[in-house]
CSV table of C-alpha atoms in Angstrom, one decimal:
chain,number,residue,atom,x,y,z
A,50,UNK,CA,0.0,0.0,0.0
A,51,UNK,CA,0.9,3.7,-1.0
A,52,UNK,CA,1.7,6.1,2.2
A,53,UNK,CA,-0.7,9.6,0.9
A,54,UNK,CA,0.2,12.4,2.5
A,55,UNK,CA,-1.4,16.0,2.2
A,56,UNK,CA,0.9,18.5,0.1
A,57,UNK,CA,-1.3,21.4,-0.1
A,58,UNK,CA,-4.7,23.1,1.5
A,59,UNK,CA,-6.6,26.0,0.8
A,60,UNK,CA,-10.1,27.3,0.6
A,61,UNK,CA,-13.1,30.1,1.0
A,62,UNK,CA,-14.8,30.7,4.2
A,63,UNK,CA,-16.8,32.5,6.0
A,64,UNK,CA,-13.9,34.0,8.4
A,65,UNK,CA,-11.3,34.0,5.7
A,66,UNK,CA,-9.4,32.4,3.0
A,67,UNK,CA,-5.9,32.4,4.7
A,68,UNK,CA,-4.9,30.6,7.9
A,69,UNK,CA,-3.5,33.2,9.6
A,70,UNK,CA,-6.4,35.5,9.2
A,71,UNK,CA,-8.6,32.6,9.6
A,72,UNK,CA,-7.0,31.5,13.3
A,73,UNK,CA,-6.6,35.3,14.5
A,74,UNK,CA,-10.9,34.8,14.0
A,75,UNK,CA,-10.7,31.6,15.6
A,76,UNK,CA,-8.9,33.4,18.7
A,77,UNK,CA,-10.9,36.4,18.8
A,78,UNK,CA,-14.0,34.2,20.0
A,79,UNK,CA,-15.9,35.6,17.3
A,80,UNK,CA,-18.4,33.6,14.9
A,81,UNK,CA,-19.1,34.4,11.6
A,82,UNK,CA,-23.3,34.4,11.9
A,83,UNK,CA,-25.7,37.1,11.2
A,84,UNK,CA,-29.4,37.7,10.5
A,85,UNK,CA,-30.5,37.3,7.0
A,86,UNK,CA,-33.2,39.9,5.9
A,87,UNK,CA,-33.2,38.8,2.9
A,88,UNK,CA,-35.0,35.9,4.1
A,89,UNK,CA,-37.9,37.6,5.5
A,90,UNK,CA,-39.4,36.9,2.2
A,91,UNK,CA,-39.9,33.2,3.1
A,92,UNK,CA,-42.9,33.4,5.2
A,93,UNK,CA,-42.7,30.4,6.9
A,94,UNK,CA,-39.1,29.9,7.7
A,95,UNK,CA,-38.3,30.0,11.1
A,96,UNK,CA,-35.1,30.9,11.1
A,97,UNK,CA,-33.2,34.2,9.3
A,98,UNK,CA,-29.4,33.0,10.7
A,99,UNK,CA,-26.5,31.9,7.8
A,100,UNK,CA,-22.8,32.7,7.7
A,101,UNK,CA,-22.6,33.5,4.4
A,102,UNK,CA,-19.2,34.2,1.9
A,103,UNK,CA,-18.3,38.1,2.8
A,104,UNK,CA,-17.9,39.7,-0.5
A,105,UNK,CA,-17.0,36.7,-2.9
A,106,UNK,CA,-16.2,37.6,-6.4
A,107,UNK,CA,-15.7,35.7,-9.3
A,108,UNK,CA,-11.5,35.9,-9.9
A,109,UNK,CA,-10.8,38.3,-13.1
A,110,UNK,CA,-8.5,36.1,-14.9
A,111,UNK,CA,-10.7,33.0,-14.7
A,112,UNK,CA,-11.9,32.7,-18.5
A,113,UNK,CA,-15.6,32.6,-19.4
A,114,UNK,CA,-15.5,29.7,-21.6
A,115,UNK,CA,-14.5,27.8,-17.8
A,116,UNK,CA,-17.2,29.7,-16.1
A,117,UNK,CA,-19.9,29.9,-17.9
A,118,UNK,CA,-20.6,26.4,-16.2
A,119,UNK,CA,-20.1,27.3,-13.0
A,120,UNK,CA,-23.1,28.4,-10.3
A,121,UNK,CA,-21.4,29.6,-7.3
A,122,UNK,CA,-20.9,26.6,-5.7
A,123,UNK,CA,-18.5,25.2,-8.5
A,124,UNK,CA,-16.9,28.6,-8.0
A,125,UNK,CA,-16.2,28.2,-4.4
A,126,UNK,CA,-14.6,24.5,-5.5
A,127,UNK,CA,-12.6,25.8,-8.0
A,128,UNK,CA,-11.5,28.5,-6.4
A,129,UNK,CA,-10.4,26.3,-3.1
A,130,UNK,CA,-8.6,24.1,-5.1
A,131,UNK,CA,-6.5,26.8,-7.0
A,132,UNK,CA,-5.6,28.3,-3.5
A,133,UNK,CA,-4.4,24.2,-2.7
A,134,UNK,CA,-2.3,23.8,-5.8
A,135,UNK,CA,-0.5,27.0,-5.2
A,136,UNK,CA,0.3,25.8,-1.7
A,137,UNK,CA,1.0,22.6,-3.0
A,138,UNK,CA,3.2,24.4,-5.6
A,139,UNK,CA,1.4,22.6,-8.4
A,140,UNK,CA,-0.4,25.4,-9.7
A,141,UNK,CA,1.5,26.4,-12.9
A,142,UNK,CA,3.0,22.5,-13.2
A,143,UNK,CA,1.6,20.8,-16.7
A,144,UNK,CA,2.4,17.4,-15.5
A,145,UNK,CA,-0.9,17.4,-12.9
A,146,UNK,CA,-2.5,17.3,-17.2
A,147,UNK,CA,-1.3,13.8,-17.9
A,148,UNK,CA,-3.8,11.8,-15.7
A,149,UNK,CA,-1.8,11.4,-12.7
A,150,UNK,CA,-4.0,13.7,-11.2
A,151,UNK,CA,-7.9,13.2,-10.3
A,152,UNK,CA,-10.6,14.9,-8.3
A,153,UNK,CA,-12.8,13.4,-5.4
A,154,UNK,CA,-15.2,16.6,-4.5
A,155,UNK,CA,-19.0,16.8,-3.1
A,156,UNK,CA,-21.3,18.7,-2.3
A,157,UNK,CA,-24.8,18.3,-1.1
A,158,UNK,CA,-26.4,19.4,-4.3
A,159,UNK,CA,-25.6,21.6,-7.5
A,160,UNK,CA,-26.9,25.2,-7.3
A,161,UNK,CA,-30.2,26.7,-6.8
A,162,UNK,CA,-30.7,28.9,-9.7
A,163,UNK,CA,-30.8,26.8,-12.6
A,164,UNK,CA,-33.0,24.3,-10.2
A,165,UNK,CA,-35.4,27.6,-10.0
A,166,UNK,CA,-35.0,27.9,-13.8
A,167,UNK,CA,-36.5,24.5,-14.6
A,168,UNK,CA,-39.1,25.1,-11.3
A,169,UNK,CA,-40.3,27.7,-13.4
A,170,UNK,CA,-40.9,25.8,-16.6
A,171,UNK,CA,-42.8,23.4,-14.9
A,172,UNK,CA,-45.3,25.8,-13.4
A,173,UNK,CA,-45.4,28.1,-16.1
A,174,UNK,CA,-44.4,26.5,-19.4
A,175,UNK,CA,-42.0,29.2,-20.1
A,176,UNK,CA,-38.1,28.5,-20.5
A,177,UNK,CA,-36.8,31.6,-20.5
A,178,UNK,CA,-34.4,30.9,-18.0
A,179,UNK,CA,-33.2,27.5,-19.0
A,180,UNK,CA,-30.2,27.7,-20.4
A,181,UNK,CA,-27.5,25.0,-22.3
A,182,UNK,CA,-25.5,25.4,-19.2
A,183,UNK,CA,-28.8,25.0,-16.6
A,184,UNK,CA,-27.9,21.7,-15.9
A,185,UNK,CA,-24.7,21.3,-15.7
A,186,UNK,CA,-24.5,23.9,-13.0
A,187,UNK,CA,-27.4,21.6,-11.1
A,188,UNK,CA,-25.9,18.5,-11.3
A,189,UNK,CA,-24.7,16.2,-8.3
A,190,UNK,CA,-21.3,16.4,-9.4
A,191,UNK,CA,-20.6,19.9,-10.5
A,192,UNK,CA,-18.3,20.5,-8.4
A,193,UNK,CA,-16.2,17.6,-9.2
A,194,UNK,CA,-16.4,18.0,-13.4
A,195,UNK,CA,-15.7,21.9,-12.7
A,196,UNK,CA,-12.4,21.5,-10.7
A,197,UNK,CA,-11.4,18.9,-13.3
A,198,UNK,CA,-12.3,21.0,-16.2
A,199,UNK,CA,-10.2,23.9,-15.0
A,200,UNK,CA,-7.0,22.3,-14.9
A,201,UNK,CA,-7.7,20.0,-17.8
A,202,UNK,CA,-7.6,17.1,-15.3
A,203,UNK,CA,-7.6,13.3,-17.2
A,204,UNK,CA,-7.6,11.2,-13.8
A,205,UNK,CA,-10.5,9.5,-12.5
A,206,UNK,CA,-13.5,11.7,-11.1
A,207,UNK,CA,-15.0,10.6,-7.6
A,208,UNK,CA,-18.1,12.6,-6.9
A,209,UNK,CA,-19.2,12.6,-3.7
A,210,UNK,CA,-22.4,14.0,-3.4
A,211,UNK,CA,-23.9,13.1,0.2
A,212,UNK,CA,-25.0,15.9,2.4
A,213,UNK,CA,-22.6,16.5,5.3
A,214,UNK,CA,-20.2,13.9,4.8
A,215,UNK,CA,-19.8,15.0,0.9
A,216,UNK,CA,-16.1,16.5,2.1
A,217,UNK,CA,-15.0,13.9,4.3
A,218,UNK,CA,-16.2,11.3,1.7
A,219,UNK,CA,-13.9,12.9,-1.3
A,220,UNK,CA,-11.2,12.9,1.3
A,221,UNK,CA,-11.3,9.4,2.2
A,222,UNK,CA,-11.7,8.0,-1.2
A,223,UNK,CA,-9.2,10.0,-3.1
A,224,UNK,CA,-7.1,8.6,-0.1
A,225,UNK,CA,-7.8,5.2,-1.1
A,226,UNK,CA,-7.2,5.8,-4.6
A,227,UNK,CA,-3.2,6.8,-4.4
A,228,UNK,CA,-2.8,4.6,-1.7
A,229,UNK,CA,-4.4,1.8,-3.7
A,230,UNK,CA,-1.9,2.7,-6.6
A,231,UNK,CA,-4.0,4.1,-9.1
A,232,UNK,CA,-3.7,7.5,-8.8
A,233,UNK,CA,-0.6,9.8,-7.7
A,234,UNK,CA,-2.2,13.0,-7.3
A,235,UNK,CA,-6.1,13.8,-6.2
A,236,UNK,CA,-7.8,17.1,-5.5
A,237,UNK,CA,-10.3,16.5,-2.7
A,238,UNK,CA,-12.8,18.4,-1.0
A,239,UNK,CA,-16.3,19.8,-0.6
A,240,UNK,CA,-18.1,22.9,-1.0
A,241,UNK,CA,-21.8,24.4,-0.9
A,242,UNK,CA,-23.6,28.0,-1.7
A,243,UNK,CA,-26.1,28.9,0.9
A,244,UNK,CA,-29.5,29.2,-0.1
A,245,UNK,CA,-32.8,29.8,1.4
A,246,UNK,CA,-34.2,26.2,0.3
A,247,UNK,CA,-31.1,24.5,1.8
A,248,UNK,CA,-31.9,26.4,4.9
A,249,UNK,CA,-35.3,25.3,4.8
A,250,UNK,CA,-34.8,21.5,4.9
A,251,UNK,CA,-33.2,21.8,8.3
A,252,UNK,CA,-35.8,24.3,9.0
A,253,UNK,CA,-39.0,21.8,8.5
A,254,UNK,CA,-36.7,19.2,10.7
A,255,UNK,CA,-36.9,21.9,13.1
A,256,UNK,CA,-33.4,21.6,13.7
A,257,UNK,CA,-32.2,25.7,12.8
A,258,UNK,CA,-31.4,28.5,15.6
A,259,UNK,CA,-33.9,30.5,16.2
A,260,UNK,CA,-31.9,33.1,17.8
A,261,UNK,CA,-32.7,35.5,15.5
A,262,UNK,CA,-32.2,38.7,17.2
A,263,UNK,CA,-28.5,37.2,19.1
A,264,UNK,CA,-26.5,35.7,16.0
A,265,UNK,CA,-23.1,35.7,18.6
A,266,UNK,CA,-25.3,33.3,20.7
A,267,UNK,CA,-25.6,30.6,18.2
A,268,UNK,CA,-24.8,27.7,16.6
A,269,UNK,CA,-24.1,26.4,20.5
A,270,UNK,CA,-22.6,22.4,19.9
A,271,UNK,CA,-23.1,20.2,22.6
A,272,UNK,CA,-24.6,22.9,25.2
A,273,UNK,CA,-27.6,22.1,27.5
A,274,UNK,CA,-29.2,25.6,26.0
A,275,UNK,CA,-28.6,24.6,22.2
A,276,UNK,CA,-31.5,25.2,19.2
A,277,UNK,CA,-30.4,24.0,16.2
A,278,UNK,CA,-27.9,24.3,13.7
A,279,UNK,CA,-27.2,27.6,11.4
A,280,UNK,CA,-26.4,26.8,7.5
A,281,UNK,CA,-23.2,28.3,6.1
A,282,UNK,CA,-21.4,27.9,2.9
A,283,UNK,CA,-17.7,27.6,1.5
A,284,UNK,CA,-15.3,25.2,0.3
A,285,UNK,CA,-12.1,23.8,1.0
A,286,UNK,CA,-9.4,21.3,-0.9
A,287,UNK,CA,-6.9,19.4,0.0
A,288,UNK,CA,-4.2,18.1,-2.3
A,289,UNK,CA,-3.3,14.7,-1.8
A,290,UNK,CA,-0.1,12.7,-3.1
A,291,UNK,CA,1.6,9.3,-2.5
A,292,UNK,CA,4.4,10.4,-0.5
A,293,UNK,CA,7.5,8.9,-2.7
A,294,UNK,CA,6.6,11.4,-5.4
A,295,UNK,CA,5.7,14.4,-2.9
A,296,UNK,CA,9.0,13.6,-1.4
A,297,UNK,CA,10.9,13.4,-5.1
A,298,UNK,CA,9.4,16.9,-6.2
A,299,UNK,CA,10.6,18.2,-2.8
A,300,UNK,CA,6.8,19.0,-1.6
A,301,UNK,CA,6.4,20.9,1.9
A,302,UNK,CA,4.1,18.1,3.7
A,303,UNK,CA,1.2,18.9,6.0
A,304,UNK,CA,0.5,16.1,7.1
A,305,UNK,CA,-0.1,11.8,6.5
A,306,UNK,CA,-3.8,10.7,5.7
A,307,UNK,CA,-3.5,7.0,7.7
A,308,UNK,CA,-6.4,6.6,8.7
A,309,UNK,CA,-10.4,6.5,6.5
A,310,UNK,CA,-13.6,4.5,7.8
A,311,UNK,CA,-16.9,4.7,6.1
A,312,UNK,CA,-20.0,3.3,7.0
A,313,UNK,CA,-23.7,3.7,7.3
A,314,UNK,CA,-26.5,3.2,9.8
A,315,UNK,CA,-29.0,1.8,8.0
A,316,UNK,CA,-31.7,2.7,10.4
A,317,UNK,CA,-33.5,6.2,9.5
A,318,UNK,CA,-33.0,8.9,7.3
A,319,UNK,CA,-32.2,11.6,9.7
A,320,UNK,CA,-32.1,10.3,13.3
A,321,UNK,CA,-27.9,9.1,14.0
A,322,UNK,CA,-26.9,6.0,15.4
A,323,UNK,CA,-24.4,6.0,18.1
A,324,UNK,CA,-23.1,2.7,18.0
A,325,UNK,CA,-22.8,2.8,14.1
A,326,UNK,CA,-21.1,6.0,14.2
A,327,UNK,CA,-18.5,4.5,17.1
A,328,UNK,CA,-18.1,1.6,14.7
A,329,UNK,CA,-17.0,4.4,11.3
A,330,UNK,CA,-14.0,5.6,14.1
A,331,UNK,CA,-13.1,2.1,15.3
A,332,UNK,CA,-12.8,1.6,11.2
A,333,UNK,CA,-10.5,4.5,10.7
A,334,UNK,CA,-8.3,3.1,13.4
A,335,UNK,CA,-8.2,-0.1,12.4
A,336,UNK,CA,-7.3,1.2,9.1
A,337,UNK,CA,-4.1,3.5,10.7
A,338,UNK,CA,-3.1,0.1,13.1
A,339,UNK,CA,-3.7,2.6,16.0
A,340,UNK,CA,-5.0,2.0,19.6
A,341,UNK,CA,-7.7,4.7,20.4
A,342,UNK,CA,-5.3,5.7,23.2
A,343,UNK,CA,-2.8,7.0,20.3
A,344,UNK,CA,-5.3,10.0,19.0
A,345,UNK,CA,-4.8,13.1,20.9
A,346,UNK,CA,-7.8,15.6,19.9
A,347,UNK,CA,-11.0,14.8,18.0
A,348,UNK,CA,-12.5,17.5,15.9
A,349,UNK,CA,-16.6,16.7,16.1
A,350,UNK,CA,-19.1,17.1,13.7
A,351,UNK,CA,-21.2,19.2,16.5
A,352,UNK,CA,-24.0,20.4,14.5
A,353,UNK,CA,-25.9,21.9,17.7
A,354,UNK,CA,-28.9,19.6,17.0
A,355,UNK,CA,-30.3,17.7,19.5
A,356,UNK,CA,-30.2,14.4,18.4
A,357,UNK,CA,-27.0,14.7,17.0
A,358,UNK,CA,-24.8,16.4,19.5
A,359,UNK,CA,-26.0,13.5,21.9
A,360,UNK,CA,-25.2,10.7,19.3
A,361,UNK,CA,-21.6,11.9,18.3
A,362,UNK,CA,-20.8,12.2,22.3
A,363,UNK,CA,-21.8,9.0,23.0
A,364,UNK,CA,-19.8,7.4,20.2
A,365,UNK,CA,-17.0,9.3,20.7
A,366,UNK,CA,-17.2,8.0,24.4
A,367,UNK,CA,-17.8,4.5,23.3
A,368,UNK,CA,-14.2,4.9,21.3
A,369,UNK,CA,-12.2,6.6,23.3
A,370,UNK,CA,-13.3,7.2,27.0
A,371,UNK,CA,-14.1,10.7,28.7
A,372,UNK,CA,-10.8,11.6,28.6
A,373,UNK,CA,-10.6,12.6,25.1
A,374,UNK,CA,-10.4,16.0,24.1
A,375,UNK,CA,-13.1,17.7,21.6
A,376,UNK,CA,-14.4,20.7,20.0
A,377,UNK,CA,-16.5,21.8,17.3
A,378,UNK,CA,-15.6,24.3,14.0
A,379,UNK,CA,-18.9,24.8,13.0
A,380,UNK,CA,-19.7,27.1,16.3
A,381,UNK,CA,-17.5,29.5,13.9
A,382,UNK,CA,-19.0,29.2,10.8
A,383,UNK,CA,-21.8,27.3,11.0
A,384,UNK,CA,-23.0,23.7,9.2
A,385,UNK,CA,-21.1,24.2,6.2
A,386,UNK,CA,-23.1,21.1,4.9
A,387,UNK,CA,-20.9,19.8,1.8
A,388,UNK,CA,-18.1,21.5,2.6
A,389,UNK,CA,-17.7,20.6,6.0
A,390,UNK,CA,-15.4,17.5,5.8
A,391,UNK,CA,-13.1,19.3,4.1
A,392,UNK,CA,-13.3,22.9,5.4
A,393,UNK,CA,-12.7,20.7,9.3
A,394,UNK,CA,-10.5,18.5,7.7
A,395,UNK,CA,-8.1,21.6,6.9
A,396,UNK,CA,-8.3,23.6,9.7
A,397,UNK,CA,-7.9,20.7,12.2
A,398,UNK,CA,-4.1,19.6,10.5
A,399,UNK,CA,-3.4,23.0,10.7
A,400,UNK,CA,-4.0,23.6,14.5
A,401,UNK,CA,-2.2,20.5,14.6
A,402,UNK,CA,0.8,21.8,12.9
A,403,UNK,CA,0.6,25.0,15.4
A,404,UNK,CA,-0.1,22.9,18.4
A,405,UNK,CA,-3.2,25.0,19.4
A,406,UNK,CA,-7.3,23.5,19.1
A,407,UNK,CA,-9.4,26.1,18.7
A,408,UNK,CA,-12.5,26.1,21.7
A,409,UNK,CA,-16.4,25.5,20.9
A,410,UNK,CA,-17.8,28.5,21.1
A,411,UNK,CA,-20.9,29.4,23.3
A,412,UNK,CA,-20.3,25.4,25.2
A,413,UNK,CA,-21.0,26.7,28.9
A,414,UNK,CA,-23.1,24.2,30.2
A,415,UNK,CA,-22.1,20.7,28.8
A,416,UNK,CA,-25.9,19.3,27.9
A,417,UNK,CA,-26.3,16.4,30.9
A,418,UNK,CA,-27.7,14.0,28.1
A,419,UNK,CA,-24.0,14.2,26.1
A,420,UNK,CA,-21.6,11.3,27.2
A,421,UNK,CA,-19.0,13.3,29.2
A,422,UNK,CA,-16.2,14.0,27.4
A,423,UNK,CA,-13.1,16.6,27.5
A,424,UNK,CA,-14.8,19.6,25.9
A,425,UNK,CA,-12.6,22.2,24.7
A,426,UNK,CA,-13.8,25.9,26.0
A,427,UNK,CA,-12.4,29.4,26.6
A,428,UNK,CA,-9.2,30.1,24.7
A,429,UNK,CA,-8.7,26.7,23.3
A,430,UNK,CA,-6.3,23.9,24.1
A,431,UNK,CA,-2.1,23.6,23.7
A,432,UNK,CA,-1.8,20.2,22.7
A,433,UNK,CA,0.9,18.6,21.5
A,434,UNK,CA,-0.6,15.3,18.9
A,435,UNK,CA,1.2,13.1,16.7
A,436,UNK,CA,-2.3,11.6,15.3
A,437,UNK,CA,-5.8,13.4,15.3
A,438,UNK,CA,-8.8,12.4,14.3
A,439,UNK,CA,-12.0,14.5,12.2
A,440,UNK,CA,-15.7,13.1,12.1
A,441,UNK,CA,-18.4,13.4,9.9
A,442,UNK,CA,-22.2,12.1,10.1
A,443,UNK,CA,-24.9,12.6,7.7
A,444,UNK,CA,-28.4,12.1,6.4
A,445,UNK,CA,-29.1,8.7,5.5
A,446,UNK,CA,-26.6,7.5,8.2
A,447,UNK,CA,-23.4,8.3,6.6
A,448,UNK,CA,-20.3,8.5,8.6
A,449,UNK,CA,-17.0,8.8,8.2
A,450,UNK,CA,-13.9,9.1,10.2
A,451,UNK,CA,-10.5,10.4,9.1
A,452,UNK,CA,-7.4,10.2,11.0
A,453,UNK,CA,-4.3,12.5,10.0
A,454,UNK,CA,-0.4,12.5,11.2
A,455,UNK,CA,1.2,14.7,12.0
A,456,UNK,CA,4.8,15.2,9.9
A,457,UNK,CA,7.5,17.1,11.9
């Protein structure tokens, strides 16, 4: 088997696009959520909290015959994944073109407008809107044929559409491909455009904020006083490469991939299932030939629903006792839905890099029905870890479980 190691990261969030801008936010204890006016036009919907992109623009010297395409959410992937291969210093290197490289990317579905587009031909009959490039922007795997088309990319595509593990997923599997042999190179990642009917799905679950009028209150993951989740958007890539040819190109490494486990619940749609989601971790370490004892931090998928929060605790417990220390992103920037694998996936290797995990924020009173576990609060957590682990759970009872090394 291949070693894979991670040669390049980047991405397009809601508190910024570089990591030291992105962990001076992290440190200032300061989320990226506020009310959403805008969606005072949906009558119904309970919530009007998102952490939506500040400001994104479409890059001047990406060519329209690449983005005509492209709905946002293919924008935010392609964009990530230019931001990677510059890290990864692959950015203006021709050989990525000869199918050494491929793309594993996901998000939970394509965008909304040309979905709006067709909406409107069925109720009306009129197709003014529908355009030869409606579709493609709708797809499932937008994402993952835009980032390919970009770079003229002739490796295998992995699409990885599937909700809140879409990320993680792309991760995972482009993992297995170079370690497998059959790749050298993948771009992997997620990414997702926020929208009022992505909103609303959560919203008819009852599982949003309603903490409307106090957006620094809220998402709260794992707190006794939590109300639901609040939808962001981004994306994030990582570049992964078997390690003999990172090593032979002289590539800066951030870190090993070891570890992947994948499973489902196959129990209910939207309700999680501890013990499977305890079995995707014990997976992932089986895969890294690790005792739970050798993973220092977890990063949790900590949505701030009710169900969920409860679920991951208890799974995490089952795995690893209640000494293990956790924390959740997404009380920063929200459920990033698709892109939260990845988005987590990079920011938790680079606090491991810089020995520092950042706190959940608004955890003040641990909710008595979670599992006990060592919950990071306040200004974070020095921690010096060799291997950590990031989890992911979605609807229809995906999980998955990646564990990273760290390189020194």
């Amino acid at each position: 088997m291949k070693r894979v190691v991670i040669t390049g990261m980047g991405g397009v969030t809601a508190l910024g696009d570089s990591w030291d801008v992105i962990e001076a936010r992290l440190k200032s204890g300061l989320n990226a959520v506020r009310r959403m006016p805008e969606w005072d036009y949906f009558e119904s919907l309970h919530t009007r909290l998102a952490c939506p992109l500040p400001g994104f623009t479409t890059p001047a010297h990406y060519p329209r015959k690449k983005t005509r395409s492209m709905g946002p959410v293919s924008m935010y992937s392609v964009r990530a994944s230019e931001l990677a291969l510059a890290d990864a210093g692959l950015a203006d290197d021709d050989t990525i073109k000869d199918g050494r490289m491929g793309v594993a990317y996901g998000s939970s579905s394509g965008s909304v407008q040309p979905i709006r587009a067709f909406g409107t031909m069925l109720e009306t009959g009129s197709m003014s809107d529908v355009t030869s490039n409606s579709y493609v922007q709708m797809m499932p795997h937008t994402t993952a044929v835009n980032v390919s088309l970009f770079w003229d990319l002739k490796g295998r595509i992995i699409p990885t559409s599937c909700a809140c593990a879409s990320g993680s997923q792309a991760i995972g599997y482009a993992y297995e491909a170079i370690q497998s042999g059959k790749q050298t190179l993948m771009l992997a990642g997620g990414a997702e455009e926020l929208s009022g009917p992505a909103v609303a799905v959560f919203d008819t679950l009852y599982a949003t904020s309603t903490r409307n009028d106090e957006p620094h209150l809220t998402p709260r993951p794992f707190d006794a006083a939590r109300d639901g989740l609040v939808v962001g958007e981004g994306a994030a890539t990582l570049v992964l490469e078997e390690y003999e040819h990172a090593v032979a190109r002289g590539a800066r490494i951030h870190a090993e991939i070891v570890g992947f486990g994948c499973n489902s619940d196959g129990a209910h749609m939207t309700q999680p299932t501890a013990e499977t989601m305890a079995l995707a971790m014990r997976l992932a370490l089986d895969d890294a030939q690790l005792p739970p004892e050798a993973i220092a931090y977890v990063n949790a998928h900590g949505t701030s629903t009710d169900r969920g929060d409860i679920a991951e605790s208890h799974a995490t417990a089952q795995t690893f006792g209640a000494r293990m220390p956790i924390s959740s992103l997404k009380s920063y920037v929200g459920h990033t839905l698709g892109a939260c694998g990845a988005l987590e996936a990079w920011w938790t290797i680079e606090m491991m890099k810089r020995n520092w995990y950042a706190p959940t924020l608004n955890l003040e009173n641990v909710d008595p029905a979670c599992a006990p576990l060592d919950y990071i609060v306040g200004t974070g957590r020095e921690i010096d870890a060799e291997y950590v682990m990031s989890n992911n759970f979605a609807f229809g009872g995906i999980n998955t479980s990646l564990i990273f090394r760290r390189v020194r």
